[in-house]
XYZ file of C-alpha atoms in Angstrom:
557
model
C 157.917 5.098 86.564
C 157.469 1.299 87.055
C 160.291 -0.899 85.641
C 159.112 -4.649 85.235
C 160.745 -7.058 87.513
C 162.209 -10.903 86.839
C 158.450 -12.144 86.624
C 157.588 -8.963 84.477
C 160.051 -9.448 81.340
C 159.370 -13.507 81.511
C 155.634 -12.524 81.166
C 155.594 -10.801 78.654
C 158.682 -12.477 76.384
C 156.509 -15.424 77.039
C 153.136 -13.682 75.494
C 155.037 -12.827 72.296
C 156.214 -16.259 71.202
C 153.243 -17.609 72.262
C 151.758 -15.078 69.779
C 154.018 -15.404 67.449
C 152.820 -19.071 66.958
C 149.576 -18.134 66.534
C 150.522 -15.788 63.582
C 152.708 -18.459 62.197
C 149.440 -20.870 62.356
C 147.264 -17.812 60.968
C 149.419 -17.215 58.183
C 150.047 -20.975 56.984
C 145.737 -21.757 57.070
C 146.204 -24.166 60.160
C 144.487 -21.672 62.248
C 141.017 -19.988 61.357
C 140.143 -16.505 61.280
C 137.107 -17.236 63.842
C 140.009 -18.805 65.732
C 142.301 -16.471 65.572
C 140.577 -13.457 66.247
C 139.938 -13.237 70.213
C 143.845 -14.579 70.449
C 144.745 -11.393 68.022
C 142.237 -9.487 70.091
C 144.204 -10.128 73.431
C 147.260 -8.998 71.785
C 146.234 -5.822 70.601
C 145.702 -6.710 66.928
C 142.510 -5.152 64.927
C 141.449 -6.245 61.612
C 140.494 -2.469 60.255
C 138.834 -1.327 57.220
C 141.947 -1.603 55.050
C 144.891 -3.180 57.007
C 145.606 -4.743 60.434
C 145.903 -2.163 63.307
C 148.096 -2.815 66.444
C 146.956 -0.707 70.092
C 149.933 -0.853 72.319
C 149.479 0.006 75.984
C 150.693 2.916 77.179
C 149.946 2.172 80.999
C 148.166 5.325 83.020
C 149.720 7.153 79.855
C 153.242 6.857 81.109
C 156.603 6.426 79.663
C 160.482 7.266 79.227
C 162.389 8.732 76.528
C 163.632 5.083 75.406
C 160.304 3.793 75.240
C 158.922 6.829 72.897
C 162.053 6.164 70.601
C 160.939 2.429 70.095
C 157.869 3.659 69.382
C 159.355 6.097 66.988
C 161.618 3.379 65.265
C 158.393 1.418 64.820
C 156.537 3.107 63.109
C 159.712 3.984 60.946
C 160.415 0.308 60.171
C 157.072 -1.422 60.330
C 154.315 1.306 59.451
C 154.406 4.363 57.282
C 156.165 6.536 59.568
C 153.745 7.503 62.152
C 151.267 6.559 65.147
C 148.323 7.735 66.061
C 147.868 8.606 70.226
C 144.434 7.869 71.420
C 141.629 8.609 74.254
C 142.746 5.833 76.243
C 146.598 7.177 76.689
C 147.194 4.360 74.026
C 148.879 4.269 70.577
C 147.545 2.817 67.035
C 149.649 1.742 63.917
C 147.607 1.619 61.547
C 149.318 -0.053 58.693
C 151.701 -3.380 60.191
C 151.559 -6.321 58.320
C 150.337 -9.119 60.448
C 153.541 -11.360 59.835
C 155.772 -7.970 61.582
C 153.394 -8.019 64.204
C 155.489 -10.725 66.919
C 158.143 -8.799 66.403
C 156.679 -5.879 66.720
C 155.757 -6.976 70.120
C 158.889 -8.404 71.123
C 160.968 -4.830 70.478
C 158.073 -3.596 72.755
C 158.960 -5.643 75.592
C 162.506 -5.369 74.952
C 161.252 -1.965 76.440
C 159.155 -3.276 78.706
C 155.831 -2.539 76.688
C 152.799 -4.361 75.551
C 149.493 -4.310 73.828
C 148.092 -7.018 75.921
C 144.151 -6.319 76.436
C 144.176 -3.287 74.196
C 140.964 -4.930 72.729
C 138.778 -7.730 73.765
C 136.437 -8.465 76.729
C 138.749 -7.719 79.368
C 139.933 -4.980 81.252
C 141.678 -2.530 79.100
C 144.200 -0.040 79.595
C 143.827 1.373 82.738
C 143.938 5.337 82.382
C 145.149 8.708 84.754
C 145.328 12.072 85.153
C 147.917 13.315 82.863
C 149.691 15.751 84.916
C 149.650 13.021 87.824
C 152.530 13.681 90.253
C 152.873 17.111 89.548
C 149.921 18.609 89.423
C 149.450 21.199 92.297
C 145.704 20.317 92.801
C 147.038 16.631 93.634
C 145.991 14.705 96.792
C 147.971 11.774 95.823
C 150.221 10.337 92.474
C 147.117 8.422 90.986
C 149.804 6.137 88.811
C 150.813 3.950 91.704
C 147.079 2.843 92.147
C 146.649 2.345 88.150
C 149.885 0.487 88.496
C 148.308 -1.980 91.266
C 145.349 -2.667 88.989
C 147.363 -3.492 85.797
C 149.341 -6.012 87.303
C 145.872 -7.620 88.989
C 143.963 -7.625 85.880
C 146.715 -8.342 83.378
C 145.262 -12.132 81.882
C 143.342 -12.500 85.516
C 142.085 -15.874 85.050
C 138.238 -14.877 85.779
C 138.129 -11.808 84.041
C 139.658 -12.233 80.914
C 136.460 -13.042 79.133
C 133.415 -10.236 80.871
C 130.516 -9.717 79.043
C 131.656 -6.387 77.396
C 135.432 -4.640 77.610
C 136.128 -3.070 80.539
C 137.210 0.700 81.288
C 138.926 2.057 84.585
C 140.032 5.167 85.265
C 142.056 7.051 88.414
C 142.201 10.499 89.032
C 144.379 11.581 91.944
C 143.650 15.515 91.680
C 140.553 18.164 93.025
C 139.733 18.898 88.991
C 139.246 15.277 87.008
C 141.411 15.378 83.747
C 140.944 11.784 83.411
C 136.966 11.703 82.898
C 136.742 9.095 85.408
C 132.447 9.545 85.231
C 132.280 8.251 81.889
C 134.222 5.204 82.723
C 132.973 1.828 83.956
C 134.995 2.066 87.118
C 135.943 5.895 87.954
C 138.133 6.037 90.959
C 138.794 9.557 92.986
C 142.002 9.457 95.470
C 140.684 11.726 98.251
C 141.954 11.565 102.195
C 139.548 11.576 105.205
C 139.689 13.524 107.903
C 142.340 11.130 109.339
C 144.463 11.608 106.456
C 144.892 8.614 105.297
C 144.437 7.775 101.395
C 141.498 6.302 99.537
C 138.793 6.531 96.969
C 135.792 7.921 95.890
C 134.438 4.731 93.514
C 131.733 5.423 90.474
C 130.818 2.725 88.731
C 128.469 2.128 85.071
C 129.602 5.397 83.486
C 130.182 5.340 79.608
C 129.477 6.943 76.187
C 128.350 4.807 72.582
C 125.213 3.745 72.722
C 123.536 4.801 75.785
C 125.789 7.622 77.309
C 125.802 7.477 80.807
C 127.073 9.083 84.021
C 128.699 6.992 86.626
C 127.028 6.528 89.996
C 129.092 6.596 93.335
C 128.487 3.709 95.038
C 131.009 4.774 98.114
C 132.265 7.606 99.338
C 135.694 6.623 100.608
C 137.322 2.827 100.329
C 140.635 2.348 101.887
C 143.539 1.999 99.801
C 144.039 -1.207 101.112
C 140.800 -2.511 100.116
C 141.528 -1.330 96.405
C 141.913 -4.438 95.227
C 139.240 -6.318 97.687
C 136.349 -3.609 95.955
C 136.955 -3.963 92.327
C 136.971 -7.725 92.876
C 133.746 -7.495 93.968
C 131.858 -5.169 91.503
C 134.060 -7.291 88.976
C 131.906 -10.608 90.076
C 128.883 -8.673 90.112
C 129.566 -7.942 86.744
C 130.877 -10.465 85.225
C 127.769 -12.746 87.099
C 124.802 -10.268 85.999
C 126.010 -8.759 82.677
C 124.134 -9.054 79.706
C 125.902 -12.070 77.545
C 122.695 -12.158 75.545
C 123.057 -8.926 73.714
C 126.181 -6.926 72.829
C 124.225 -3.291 73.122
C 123.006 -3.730 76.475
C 126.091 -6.111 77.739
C 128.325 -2.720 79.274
C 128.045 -2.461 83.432
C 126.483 0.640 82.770
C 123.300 -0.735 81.516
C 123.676 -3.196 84.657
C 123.613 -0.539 86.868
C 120.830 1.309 84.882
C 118.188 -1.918 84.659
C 119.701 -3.143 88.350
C 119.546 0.247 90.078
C 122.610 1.658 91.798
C 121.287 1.108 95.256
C 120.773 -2.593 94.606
C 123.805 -2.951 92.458
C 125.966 -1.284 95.338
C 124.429 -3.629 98.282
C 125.008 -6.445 95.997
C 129.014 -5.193 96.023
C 128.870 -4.724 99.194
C 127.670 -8.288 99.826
C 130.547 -10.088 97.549
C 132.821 -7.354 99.453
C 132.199 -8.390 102.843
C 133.047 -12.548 101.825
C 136.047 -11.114 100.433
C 137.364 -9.228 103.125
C 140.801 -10.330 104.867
C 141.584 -12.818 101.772
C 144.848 -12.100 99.934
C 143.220 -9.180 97.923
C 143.772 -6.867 100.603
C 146.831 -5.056 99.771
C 149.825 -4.735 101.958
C 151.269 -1.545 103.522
C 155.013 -3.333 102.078
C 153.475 -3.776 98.682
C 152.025 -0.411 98.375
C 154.993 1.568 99.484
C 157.237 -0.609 97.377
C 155.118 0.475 93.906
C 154.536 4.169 95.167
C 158.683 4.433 95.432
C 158.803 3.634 91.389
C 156.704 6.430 91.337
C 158.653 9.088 93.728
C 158.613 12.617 92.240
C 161.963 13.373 90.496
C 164.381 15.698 92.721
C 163.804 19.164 91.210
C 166.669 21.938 91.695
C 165.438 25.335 92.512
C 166.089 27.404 89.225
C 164.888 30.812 90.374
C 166.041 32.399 87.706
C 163.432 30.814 85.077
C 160.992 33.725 86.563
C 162.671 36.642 85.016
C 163.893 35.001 81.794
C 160.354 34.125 81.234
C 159.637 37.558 81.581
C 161.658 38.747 79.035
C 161.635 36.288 76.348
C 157.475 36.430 76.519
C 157.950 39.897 75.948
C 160.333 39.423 73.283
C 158.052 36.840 71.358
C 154.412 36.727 70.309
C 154.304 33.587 69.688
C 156.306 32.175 72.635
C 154.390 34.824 75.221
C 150.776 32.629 73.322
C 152.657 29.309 73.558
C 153.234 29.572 77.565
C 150.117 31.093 78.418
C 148.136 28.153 76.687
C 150.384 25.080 76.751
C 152.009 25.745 80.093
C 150.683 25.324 83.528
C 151.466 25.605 87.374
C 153.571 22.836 88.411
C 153.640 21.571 92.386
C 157.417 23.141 92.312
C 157.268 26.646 91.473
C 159.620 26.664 89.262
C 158.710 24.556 87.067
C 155.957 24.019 84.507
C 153.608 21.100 83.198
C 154.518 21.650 79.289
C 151.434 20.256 76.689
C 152.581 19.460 73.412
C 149.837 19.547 71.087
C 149.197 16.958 68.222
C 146.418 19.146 66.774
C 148.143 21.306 64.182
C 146.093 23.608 62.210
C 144.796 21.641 59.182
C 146.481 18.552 61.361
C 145.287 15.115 62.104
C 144.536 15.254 65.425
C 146.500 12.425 67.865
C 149.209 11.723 65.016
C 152.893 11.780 65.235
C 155.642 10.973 62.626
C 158.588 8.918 63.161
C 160.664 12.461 63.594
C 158.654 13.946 66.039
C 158.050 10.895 68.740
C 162.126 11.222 68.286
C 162.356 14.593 68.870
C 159.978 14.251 71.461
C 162.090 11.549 73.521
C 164.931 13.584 72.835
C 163.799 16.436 74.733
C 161.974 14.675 77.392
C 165.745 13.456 78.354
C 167.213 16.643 77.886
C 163.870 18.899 79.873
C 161.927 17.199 81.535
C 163.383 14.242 83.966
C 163.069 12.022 81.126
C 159.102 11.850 81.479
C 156.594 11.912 78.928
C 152.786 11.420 79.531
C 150.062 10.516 76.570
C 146.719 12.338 77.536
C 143.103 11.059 77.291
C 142.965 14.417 74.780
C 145.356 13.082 72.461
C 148.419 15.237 73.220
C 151.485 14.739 74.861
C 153.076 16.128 77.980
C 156.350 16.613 79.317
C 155.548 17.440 83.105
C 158.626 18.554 84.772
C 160.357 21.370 82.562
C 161.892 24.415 84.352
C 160.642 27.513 83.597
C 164.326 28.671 82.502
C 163.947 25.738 79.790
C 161.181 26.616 78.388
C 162.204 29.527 76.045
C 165.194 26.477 74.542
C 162.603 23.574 74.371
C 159.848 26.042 72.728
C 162.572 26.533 69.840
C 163.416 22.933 69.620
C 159.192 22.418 69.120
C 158.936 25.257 66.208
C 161.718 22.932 64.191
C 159.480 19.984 64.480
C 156.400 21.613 64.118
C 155.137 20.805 67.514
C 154.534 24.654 68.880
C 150.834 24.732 68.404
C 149.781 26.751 71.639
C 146.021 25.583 71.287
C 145.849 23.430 74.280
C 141.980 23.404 75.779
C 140.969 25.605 72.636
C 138.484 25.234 69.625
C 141.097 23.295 67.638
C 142.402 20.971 70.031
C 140.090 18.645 68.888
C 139.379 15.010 70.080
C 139.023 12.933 66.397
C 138.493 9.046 66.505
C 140.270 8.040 62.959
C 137.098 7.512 61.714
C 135.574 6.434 58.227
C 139.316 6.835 57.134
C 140.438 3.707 58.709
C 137.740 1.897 61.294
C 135.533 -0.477 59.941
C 133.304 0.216 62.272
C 132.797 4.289 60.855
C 129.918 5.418 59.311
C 131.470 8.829 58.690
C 135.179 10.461 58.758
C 136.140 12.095 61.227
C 139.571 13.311 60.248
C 138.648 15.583 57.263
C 136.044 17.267 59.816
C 138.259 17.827 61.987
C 140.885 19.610 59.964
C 138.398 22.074 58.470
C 137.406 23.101 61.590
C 140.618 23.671 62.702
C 142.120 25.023 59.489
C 138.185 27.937 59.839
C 139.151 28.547 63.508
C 143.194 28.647 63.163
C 143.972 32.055 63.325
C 145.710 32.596 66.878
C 143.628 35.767 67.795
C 140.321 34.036 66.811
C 141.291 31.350 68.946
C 142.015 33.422 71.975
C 138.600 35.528 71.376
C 136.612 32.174 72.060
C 138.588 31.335 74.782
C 138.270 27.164 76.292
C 136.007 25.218 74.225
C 136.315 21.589 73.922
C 135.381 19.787 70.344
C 135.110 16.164 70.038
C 134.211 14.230 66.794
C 133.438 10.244 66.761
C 132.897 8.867 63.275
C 130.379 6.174 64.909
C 128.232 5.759 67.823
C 130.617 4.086 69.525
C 132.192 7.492 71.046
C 136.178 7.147 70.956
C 136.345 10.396 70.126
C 134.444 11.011 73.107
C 131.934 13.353 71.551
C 129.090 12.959 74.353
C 131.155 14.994 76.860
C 132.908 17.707 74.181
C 131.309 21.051 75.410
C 130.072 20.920 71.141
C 129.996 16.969 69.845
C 130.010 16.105 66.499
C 128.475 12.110 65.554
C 129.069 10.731 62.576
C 126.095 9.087 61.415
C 124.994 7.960 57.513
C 121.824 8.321 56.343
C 119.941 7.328 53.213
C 123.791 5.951 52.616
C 125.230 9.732 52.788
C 127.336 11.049 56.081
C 125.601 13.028 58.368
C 126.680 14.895 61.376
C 124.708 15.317 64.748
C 125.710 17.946 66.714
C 125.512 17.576 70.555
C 126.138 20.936 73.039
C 126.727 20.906 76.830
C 128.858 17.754 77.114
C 131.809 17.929 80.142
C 134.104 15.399 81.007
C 135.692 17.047 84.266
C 134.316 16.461 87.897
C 130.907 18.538 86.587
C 130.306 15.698 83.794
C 127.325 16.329 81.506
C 126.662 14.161 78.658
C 125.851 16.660 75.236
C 122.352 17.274 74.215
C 121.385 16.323 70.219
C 120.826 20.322 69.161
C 118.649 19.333 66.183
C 118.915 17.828 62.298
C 122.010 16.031 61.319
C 124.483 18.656 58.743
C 126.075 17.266 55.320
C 129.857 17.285 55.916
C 130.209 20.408 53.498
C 127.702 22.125 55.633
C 129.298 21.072 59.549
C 132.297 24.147 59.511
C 129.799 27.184 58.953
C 127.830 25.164 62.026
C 130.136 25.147 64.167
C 130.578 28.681 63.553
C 126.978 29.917 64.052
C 127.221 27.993 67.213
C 130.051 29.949 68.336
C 129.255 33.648 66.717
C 126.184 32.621 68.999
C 127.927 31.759 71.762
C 130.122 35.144 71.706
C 127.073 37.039 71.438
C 125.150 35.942 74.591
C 128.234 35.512 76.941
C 128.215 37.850 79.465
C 131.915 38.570 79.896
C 134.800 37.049 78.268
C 135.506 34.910 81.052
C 132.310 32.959 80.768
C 133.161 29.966 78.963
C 131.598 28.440 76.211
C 130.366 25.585 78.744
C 129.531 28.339 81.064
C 127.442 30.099 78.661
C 125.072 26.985 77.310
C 124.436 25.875 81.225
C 122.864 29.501 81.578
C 120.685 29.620 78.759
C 119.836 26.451 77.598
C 119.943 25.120 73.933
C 117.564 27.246 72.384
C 119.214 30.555 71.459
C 121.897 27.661 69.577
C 118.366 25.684 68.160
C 117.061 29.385 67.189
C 120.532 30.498 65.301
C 121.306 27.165 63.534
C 117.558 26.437 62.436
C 115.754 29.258 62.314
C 112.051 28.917 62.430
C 112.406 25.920 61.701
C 111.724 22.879 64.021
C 115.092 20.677 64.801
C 114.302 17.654 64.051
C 116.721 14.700 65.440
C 118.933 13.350 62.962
């Protein structure tokens, strides 16, 4: 992984006292709370519904043993023992007093973490595949190119204040796991027939609002024009974007009200007057970030094959554990392990104090000392040898971190919702855990097979319910919560954005929903290997309309 540099450290020890004056000014009335809030912004601090929140950066969802331990100790010593992992590979505390908060930061970078533009009108946290650099589907380690565009964007002097925040994504892999069509910029490493790297670019992808699927604007940029590109649908942007109204101010709608053909040729246009400055990027400078990134030097251990054999035979519950949470790494003997943060009856995304400890404990001891945040709220260790697993799957039962639901009905994606964001107009959390706590049992799980929930407790979509293959939408009405269901939604390289089924549900009336929808789905699939996802492409929403509704018509919530 990348280790910050003499300029690095100075940085970002530099951001923190700078910081920590503003607080200091906050705190004593010199400075404003208009004032204040776009510097707290750039730092990562929220004012939430009951407390300040701090996002730290968790860059392309990447980091070391050391680094999950500070993040253990601080939510020990500054918040109420946990953190919550989010869609964008980040983390939230959701309880630090705003006085903790510079030092908060500066044990970060002591680390060499952040939260710099976690929030505000800039360009966020730029996100990746989270099995990137071992994934066997791979073209090329996605990180390195993530890695480029963090140190261009971080506080870039004409981007720091866009019309809107701003969303990349980089997916290095044939199957997207980073949703990179529902971002603002979605980038796709690919080779040509040449074999040489580049990228597949979308752009004006997004969910809230107006859910939208990104356009690709071109088929295959040189990697050395990464830089050069972005630059120019940046200005484009950042030129065109709608200032005058905060709904309609996203690239998306840009591209929607410019048309992608224009909006590309206008790219195109600021590309060309760009080309051959100092954004194109060097061979020297690209080799020298790839080599932070060089796969770890993996042993042969040969004999994890038939001691996997035997201990899945030996245990249920390890045999279920494997077969869900573990896939095929690039080395064959090794694995890609997912440690799921959904428990049954859980909070989806959390993690106490104990567990991000035990976590970094065993990343050091099984996996290369790697650990990677996904965009689904769980977290990966993504070099363990098979002939670990059976040890590191005992050392997860004593924390309670077994839960082999990975890609099933109760690994659900839950923004915190009504619970904490000011923003909510319903929870999302107590949803969530009543669907997982209906579905729980491991054989009812397995009978339904992959099936992707997502709940948001607001239109703005972090818990990415547009593309969950069933979306739940917290919505109040007549000043009650109401839930809007959405079916068909896909965030992989087949993106679909959900359809609204019909009528909005009460929150004591969303579980037994969910489960007509799927006693529906199980009755019309035509095997057990069609897919929930599968299943709703082939016959359309109304057997789902039909079974929730009856003769009734849906009506919209």
């Amino acid at each position: 992984m990348y280790r910050y540099d003499e300029f690095d450290h100075a940085f970002v020890a530099d951001r923190v006292e700078q910081f920590r004056d503003q607080v200091s000014r906050r705190l004593s009335g010199e400075l404003a709370e208009d004032a204040f809030k776009p510097l707290r912004l750039m730092n990562g601090v929220y004012l939430q519904l009951h407390a300040y929140m701090l996002r730290v950066a968790i860059p392309y969802g990447t980091l070391n043993g050391k680094q999950m331990r500070t993040l253990a100790h601080i939510a020990r010593k500054y918040d109420r023992g946990y953190g919550h992992f989010t869609t964008r590979q980040n983390i939230q505390y959701n309880w630090p007093r705003l006085s903790d908060t510079p030092d908060i930061l500066a044990e970060l970078a002591s680390v060499e973490m952040h939260a710099l533009q976690t929030s505000g009108n800039c360009i966020r946290n730029v996100t990746a595949d989270h099995f990137a650099g071992a994934a066997a589907d791979e073209v090329a380690d996605p990180r390195p190119y993530a890695e480029i565009l963090r140190q261009w964007s971080s506080v870039h002097p004409e981007f720091s204040f866009l019309p809107r925040k701003f969303k990349i994504a980089v997916t290095g892999a044939e199957r997207d796991r980073a949703a990179i069509q529902v971002h603002d910029i979605g980038l796709h490493l690919k080779k040509n027939e040449a074999g040489e790297i580049g990228f597949a670019v979308y752009v004006g992808g997004g969910q809230g609002r107006t859910p939208l699927i990104a356009k690709k604007i071109k088929d295959f940029l040189p990697e050395a024009d990464l830089l050069t590109y972005i630059t120019a649908i940046m200005r484009v942007y950042n030129l065109h974007g709608r200032r005058d109204n905060k709904y309609k101010a996203r690239i998306k709608i840009l591209v929607l009200e410019t048309g992608t053909e224009e909006l590309a040729r206008q790219v195109e246009a600021e590309f060309a007057h760009l080309a051959g400055t100092e954004l194109t990027l060097p061979v020297a400078d690209i080799e020298a970030i790839t080599a932070y990134f060089a796969p770890p030097a993996l042993p042969a251990r040969a004999e994890g094959w038939a001691q996997l054999a035997a201990w899945k035979k030996s245990d249920e519950g390890f045999a279920r554990w494997v077969d869900q949470n573990v896939c095929p790494h690039k080395h064959p003997d090794y694995g890609m392990v997912t440690i799921s943060l959904k428990p049954i009856g859980g909070i989806p995304g959390d993690a106490s104090d104990v567990q991000m400890d035990a976590i970094a404990d065993l990343a050091e001891e099984f996996a290369n000392d790697e650990i990677r945040i996904s965009h689904e709220q769980n977290v990966i260790l993504p070099h363990v040898a098979l002939a670990d697993l059976e040890p590191l799957y005992r050392a997860l039962v004593a924390q309670g971190l077994e839960t082999a639901n990975a890609g099933l009905i109760t690994d659900i994606i839950a923004c915190p919702g009504l619970d904490y964001c000011a923003l909510a107009n319903a929870r999302s959390i107590p949803v969530a855990q009543e669907i997982s706590t209906r579905f729980g049992a491991p054989e009812r799980q397995a009978e339904i097979g992959e099936l992707k929930i997502k709940i948001s407790g607001c239109i703005n979509a972090c818990g990415h319910h547009h593309v969950g293959h069933i979306g739940l939408l917290g919505v109040e009405k007549k000043g009650a919560e109401l839930y809007q269901i959405t079916l068909g939604g896909s965030g992989d390289e087949h993106t679909s954005i959900g359809e609204i089924i019909g009528r909005g549900f009460e929150p004591s009336k969303v579980t037994d929903a969910i489960e007509t929808i799927v006693d529906t789905y199980l009755g019309l699939r035509l095997s057990k290997d069609e897919i929930f996802l599968d299943a709703y492409r082939r016959v359309g929403p109304q057997p789902f309309k039909d079974a929730l509704y009856g003769d009734a018509k849906a009506e919209a919530a």
